PDB file of C-alpha atoms in Angstrom:
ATOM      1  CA  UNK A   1     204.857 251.778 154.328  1.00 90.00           C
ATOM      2  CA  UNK A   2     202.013 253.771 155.494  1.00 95.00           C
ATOM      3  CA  UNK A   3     199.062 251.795 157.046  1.00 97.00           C
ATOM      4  CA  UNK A   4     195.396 252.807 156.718  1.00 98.00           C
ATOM      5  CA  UNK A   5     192.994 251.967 158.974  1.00 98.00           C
ATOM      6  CA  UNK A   6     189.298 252.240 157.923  1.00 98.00           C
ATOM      7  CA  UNK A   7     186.552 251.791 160.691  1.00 95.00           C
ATOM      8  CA  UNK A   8     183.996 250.216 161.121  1.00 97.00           C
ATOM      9  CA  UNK A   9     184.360 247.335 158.919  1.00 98.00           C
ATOM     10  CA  UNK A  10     180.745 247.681 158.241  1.00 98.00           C
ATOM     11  CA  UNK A  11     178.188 250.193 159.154  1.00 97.00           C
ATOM     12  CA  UNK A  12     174.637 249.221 159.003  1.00 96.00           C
ATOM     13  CA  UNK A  13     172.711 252.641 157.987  1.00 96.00           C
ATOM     14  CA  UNK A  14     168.683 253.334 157.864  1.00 95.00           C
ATOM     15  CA  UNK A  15     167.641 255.301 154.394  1.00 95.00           C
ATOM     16  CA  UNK A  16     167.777 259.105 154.927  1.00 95.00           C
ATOM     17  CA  UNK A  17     170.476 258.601 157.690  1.00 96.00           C
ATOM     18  CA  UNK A  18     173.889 259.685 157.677  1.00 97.00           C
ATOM     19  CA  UNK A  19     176.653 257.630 157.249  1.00 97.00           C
ATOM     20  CA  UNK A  20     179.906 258.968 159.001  1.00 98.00           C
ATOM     21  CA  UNK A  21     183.465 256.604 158.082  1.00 98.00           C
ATOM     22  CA  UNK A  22     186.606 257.002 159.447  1.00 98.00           C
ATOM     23  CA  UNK A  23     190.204 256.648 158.046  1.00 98.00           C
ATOM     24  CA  UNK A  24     193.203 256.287 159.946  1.00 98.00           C
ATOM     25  CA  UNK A  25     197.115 256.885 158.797  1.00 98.00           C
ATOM     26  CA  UNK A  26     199.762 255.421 160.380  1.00 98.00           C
ATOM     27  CA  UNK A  27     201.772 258.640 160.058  1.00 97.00           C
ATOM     28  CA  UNK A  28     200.976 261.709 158.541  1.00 97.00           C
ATOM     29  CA  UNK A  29     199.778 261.982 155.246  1.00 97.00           C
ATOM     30  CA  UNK A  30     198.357 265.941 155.411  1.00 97.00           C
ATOM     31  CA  UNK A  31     195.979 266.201 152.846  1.00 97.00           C
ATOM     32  CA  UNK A  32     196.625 263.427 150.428  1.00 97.00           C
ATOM     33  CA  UNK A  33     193.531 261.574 151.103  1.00 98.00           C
ATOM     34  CA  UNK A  34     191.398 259.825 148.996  1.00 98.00           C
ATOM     35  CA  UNK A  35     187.981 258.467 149.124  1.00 98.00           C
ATOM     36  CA  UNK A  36     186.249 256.210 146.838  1.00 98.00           C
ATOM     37  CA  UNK A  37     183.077 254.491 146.605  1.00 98.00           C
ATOM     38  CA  UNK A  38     182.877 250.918 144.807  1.00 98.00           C
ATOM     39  CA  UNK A  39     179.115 248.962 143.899  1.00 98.00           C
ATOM     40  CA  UNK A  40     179.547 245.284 143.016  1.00 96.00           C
ATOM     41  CA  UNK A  41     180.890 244.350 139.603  1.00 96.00           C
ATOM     42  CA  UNK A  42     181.855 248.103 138.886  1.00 97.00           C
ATOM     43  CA  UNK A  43     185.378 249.965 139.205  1.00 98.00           C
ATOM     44  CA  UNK A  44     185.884 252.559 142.345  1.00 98.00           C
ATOM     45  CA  UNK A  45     184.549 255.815 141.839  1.00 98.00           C
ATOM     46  CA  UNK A  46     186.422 258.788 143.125  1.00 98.00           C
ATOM     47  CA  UNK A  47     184.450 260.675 145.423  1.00 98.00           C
ATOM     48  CA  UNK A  48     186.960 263.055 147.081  1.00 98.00           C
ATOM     49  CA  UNK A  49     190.505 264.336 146.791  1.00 98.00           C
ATOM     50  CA  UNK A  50     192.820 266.633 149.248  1.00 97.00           C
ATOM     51  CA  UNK A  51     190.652 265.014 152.081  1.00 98.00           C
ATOM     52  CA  UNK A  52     187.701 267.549 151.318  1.00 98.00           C
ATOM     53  CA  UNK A  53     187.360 268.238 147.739  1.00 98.00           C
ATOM     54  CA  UNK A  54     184.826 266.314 145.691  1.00 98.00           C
ATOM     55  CA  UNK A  55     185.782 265.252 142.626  1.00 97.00           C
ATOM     56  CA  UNK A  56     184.174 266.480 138.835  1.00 96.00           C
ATOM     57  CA  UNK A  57     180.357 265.410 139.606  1.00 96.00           C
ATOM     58  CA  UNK A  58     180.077 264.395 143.269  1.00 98.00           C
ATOM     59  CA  UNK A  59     177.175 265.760 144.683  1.00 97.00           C
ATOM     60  CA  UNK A  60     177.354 267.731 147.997  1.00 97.00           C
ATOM     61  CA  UNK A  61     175.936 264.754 150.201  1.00 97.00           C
ATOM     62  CA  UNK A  62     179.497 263.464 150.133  1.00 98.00           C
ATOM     63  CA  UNK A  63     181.623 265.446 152.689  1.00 98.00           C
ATOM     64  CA  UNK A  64     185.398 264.713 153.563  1.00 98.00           C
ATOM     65  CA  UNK A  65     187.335 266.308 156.480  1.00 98.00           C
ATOM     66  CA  UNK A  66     190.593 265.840 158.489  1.00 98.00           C
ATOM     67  CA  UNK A  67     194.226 266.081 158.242  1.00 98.00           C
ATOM     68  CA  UNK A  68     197.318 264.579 159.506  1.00 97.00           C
ATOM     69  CA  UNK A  69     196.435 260.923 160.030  1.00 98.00           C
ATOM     70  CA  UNK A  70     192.670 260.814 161.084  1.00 98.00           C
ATOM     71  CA  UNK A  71     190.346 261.225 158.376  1.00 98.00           C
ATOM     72  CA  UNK A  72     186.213 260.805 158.144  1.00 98.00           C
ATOM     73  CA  UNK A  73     183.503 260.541 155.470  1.00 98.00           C
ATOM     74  CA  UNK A  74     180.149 261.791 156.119  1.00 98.00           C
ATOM     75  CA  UNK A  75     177.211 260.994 153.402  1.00 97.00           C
ATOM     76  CA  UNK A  76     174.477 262.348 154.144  1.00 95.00           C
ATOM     77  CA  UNK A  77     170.508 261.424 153.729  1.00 94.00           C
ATOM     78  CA  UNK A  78     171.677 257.679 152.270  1.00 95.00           C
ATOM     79  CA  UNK A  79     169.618 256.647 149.102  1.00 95.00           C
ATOM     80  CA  UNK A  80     169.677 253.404 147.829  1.00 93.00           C
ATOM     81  CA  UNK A  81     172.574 254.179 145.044  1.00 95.00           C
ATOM     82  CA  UNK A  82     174.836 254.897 148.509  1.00 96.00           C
ATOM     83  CA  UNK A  83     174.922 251.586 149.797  1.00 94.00           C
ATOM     84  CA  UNK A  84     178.648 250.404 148.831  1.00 97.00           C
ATOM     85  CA  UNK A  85     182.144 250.033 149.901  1.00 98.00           C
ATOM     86  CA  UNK A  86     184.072 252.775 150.509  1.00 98.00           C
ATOM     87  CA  UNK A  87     187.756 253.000 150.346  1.00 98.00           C
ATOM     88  CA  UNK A  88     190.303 255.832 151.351  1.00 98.00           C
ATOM     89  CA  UNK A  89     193.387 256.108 149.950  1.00 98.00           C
ATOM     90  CA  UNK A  90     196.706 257.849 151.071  1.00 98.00           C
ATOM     91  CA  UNK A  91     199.101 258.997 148.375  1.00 96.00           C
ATOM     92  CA  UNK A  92     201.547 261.490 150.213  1.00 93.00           C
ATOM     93  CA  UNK A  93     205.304 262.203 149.502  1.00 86.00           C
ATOM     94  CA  UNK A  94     206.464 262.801 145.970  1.00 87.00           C
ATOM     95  CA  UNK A  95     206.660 260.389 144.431  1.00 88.00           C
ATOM     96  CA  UNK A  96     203.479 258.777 146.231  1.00 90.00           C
ATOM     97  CA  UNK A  97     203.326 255.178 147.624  1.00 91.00           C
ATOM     98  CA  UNK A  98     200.455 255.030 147.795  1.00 96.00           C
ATOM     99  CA  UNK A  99     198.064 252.621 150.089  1.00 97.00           C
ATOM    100  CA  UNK A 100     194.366 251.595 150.395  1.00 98.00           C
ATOM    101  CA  UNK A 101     192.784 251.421 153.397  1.00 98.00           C
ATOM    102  CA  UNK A 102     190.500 248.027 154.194  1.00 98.00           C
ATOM    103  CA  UNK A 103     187.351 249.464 153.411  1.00 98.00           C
ATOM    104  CA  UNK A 104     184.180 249.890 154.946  1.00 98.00           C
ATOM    105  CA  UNK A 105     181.128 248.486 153.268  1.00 98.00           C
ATOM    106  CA  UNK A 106     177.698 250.519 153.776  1.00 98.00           C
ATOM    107  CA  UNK A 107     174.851 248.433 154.131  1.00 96.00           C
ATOM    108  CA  UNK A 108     171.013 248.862 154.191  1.00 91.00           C
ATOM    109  CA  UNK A 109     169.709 248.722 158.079  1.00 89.00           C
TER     110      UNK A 109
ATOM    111  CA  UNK B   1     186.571 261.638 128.103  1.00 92.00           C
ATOM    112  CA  UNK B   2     189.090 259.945 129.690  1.00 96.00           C
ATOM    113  CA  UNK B   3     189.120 256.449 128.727  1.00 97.00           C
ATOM    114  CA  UNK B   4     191.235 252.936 130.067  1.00 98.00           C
ATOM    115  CA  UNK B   5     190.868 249.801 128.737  1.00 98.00           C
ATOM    116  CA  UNK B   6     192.689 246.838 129.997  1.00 98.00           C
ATOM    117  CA  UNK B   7     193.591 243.822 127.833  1.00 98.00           C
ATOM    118  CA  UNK B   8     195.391 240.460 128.134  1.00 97.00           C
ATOM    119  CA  UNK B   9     194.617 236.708 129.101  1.00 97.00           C
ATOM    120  CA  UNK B  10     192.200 235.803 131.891  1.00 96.00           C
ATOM    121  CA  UNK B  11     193.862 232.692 132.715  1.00 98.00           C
ATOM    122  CA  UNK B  12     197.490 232.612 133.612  1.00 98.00           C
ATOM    123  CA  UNK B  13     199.287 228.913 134.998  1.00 98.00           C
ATOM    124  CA  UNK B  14     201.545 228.953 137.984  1.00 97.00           C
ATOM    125  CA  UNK B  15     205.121 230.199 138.040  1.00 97.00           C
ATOM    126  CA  UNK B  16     204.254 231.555 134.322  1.00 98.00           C
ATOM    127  CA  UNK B  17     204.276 235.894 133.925  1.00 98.00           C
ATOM    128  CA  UNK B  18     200.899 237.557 133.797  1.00 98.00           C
ATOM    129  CA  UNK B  19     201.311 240.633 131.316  1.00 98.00           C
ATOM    130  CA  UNK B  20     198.377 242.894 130.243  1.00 98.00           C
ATOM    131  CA  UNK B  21     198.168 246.052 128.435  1.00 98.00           C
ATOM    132  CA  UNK B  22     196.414 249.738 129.439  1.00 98.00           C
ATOM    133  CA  UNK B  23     195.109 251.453 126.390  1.00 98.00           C
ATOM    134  CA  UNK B  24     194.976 255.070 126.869  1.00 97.00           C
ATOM    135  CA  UNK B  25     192.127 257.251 125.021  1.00 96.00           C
ATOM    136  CA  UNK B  26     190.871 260.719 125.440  1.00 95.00           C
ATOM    137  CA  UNK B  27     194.384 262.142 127.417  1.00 94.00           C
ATOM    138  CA  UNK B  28     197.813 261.908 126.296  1.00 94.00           C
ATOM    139  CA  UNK B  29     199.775 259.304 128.422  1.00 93.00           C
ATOM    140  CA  UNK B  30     202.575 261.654 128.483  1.00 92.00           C
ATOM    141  CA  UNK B  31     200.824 263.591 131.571  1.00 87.00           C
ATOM    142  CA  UNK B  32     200.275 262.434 134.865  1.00 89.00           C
ATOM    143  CA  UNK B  33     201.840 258.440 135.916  1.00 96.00           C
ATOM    144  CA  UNK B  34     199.759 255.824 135.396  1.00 97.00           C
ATOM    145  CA  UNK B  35     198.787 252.963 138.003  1.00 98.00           C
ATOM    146  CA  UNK B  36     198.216 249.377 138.224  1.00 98.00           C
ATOM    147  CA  UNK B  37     195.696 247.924 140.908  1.00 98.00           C
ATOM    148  CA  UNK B  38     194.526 245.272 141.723  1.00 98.00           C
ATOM    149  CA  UNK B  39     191.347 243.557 143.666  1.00 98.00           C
ATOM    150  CA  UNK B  40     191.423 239.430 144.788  1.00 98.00           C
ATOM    151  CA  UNK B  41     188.204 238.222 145.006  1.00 97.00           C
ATOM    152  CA  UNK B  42     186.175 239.447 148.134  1.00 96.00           C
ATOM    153  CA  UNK B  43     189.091 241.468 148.948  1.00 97.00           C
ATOM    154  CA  UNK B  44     190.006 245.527 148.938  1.00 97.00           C
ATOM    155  CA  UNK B  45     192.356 247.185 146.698  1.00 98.00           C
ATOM    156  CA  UNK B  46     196.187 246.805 146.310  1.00 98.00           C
ATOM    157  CA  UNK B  47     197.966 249.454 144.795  1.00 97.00           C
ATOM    158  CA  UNK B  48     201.152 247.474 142.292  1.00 98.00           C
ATOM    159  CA  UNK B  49     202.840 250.252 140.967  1.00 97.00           C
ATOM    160  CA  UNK B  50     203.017 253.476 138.711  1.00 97.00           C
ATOM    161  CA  UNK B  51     205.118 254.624 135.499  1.00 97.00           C
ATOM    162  CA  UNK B  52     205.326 257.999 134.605  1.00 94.00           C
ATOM    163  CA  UNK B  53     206.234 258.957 130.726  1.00 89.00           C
ATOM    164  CA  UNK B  54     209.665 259.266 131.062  1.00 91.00           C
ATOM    165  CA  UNK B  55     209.766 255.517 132.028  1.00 93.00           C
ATOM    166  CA  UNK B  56     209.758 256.310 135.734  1.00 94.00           C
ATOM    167  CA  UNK B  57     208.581 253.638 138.009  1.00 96.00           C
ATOM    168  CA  UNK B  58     207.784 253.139 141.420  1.00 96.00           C
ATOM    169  CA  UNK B  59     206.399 250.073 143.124  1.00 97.00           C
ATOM    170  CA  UNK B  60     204.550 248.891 146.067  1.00 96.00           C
ATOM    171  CA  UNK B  61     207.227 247.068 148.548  1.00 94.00           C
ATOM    172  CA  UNK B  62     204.494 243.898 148.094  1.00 95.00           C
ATOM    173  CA  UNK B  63     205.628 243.738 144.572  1.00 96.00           C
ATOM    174  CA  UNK B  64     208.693 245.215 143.868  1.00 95.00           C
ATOM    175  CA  UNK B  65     210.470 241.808 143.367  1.00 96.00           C
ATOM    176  CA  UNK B  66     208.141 240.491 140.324  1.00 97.00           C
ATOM    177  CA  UNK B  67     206.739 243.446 138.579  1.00 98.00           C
ATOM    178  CA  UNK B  68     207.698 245.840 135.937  1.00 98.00           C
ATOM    179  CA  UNK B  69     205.393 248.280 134.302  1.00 98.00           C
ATOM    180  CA  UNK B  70     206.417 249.617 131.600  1.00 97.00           C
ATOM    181  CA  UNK B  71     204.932 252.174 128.616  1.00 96.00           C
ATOM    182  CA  UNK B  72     204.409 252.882 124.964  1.00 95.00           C
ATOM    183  CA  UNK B  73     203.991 256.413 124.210  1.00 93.00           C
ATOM    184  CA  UNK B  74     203.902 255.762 120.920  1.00 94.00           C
ATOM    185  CA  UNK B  75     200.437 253.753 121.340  1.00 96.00           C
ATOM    186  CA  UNK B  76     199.376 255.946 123.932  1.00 96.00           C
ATOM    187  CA  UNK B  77     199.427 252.216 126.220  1.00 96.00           C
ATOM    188  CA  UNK B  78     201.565 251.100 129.181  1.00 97.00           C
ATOM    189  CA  UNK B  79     201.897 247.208 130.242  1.00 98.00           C
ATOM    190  CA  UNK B  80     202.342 245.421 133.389  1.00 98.00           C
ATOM    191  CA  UNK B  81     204.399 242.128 133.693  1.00 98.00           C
ATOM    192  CA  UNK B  82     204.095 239.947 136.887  1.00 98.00           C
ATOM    193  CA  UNK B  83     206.075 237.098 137.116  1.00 98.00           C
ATOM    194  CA  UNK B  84     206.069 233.733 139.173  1.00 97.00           C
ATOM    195  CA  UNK B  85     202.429 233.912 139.770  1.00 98.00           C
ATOM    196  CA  UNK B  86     200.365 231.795 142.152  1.00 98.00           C
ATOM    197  CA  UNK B  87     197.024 231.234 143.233  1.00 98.00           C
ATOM    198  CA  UNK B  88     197.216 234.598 145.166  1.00 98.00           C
ATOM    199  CA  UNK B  89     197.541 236.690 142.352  1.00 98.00           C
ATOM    200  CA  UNK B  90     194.017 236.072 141.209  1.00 98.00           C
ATOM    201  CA  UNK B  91     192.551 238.789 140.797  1.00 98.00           C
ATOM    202  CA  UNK B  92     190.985 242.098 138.936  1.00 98.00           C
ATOM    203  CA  UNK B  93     193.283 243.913 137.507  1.00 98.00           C
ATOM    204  CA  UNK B  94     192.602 248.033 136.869  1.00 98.00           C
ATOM    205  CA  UNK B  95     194.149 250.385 135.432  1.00 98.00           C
ATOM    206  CA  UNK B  96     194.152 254.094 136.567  1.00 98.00           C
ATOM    207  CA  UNK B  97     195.239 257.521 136.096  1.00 97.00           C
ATOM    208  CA  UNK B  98     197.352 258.471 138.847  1.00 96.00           C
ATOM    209  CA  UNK B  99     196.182 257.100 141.861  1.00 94.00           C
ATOM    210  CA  UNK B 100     192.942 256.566 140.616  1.00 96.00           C
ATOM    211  CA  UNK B 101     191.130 259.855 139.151  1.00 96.00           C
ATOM    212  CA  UNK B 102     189.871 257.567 135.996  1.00 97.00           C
ATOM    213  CA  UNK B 103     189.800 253.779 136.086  1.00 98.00           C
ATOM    214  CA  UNK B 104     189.817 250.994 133.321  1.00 98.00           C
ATOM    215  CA  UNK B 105     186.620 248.663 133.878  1.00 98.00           C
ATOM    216  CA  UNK B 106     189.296 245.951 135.227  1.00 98.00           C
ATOM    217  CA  UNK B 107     190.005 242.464 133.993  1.00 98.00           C
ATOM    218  CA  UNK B 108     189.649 239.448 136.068  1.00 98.00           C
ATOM    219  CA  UNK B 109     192.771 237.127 135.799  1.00 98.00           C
ATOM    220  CA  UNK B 110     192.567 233.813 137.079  1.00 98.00           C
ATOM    221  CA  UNK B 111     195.515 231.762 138.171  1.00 98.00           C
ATOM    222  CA  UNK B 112     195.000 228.332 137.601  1.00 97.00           C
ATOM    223  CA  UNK B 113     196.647 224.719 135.764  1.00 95.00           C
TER     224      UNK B 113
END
């Protein structure tokens, strides 16, 4: 099974800053990345696809990069509606098993 | 719009199966697979399994030995069964297109006597 490592745990983030996560794989998983963002009491959101493509609506604050097995998240200029938890997600092979990394919750310095 | 709803009991007792359903609207169920996940309390996301509309399964290695998803194309639905639940299987429970392009709104189940 194919281990993802999100860091930091949390990351404590001034309003109008930029947020940058990080997502590891325990082995390759090219481009079958996923990131998703999660508020309290709601379902995750996905934010980004193929490790850089936003998904239908996803403004272009939300950035994803990498390949391989190391993987980041940058959000820029953080509004209030930012401040969540943020999963990625690996779903490589065919057909997937997929796994969740731990998260990283974004909180309001 | 793609639509999921989940449905089924919010309280299951130990050792008994928890089943729920995944109603379907706005897509046929016949594309894609379809996913259960799941969230404990406080906790991050666990991935169960997947069923495709052939009947196809696949299942996380955590769960392979009590779950079976199953579907209804018929009713445009597919159901997950988990059996010999315990305290650790509280949870909410989503449902989700593929690995997770739309979700349901999720359904807390609570294991409990």
């Amino acid at each position: 099974e194919i281990v993802m490592t999100q860091s930091p745990a949390t990351l404590s983030v001034s309003p109008g800053e930029r947020a940058t996560l990080s997502c590891r794989a325990s082995q390759s998983v090219n481009i079958n990345l996923a990131w998703y963002q999660q508020k309290p009491g709601q379902a995750p959101r996905l934010l980004i696809f193929g490790a850089s493509t936003r998904a239908t609506g996803i403004p272009a604050k939300f950035s994803g990069s990498g390949s391989g097995t190391e993987f980041t998240l940058t959000i820029s200029s953080l509004q209030s509606e930012d401040f969540a938890v943020y999963y990625c997600q690996q779903y490589d092979k065919w057909p997937p098993e997929i796994t969740f990394g731990g998260g990283t919750k974004v909180e309001i310095k | 719009q793609v639509q999921l709803q989940e449905s089924g009991p919010g309280l299951v007792k130990p050792s008994e199966t928890l089943s729920l359903t995944c109603t379907v609207s706005g897509d046929s169920i016949s594309t894609y697979y379809w996913s259960w996940i799941r969230q404990p309390p406080g906790k991050g996301l666990e991935w169960i399994g997947y069923i495709f509309d052939t009947g196809s399964t696949n299942y996380s290695p955590s769960f392979k030995s009590r779950v079976t998803i199953s579907v209804d194309t018929s009713k445009n639905q597919f159901s997950l069964n988990l059996t010999s639940v315990t305290a650790a299987d509280t949870a909410v429970y989503y449902c989700a297109r593929r690995a997770g392009d739309y979700w349901g709104q999720g359904t807390l189940v609570i294991v409990s006597s």
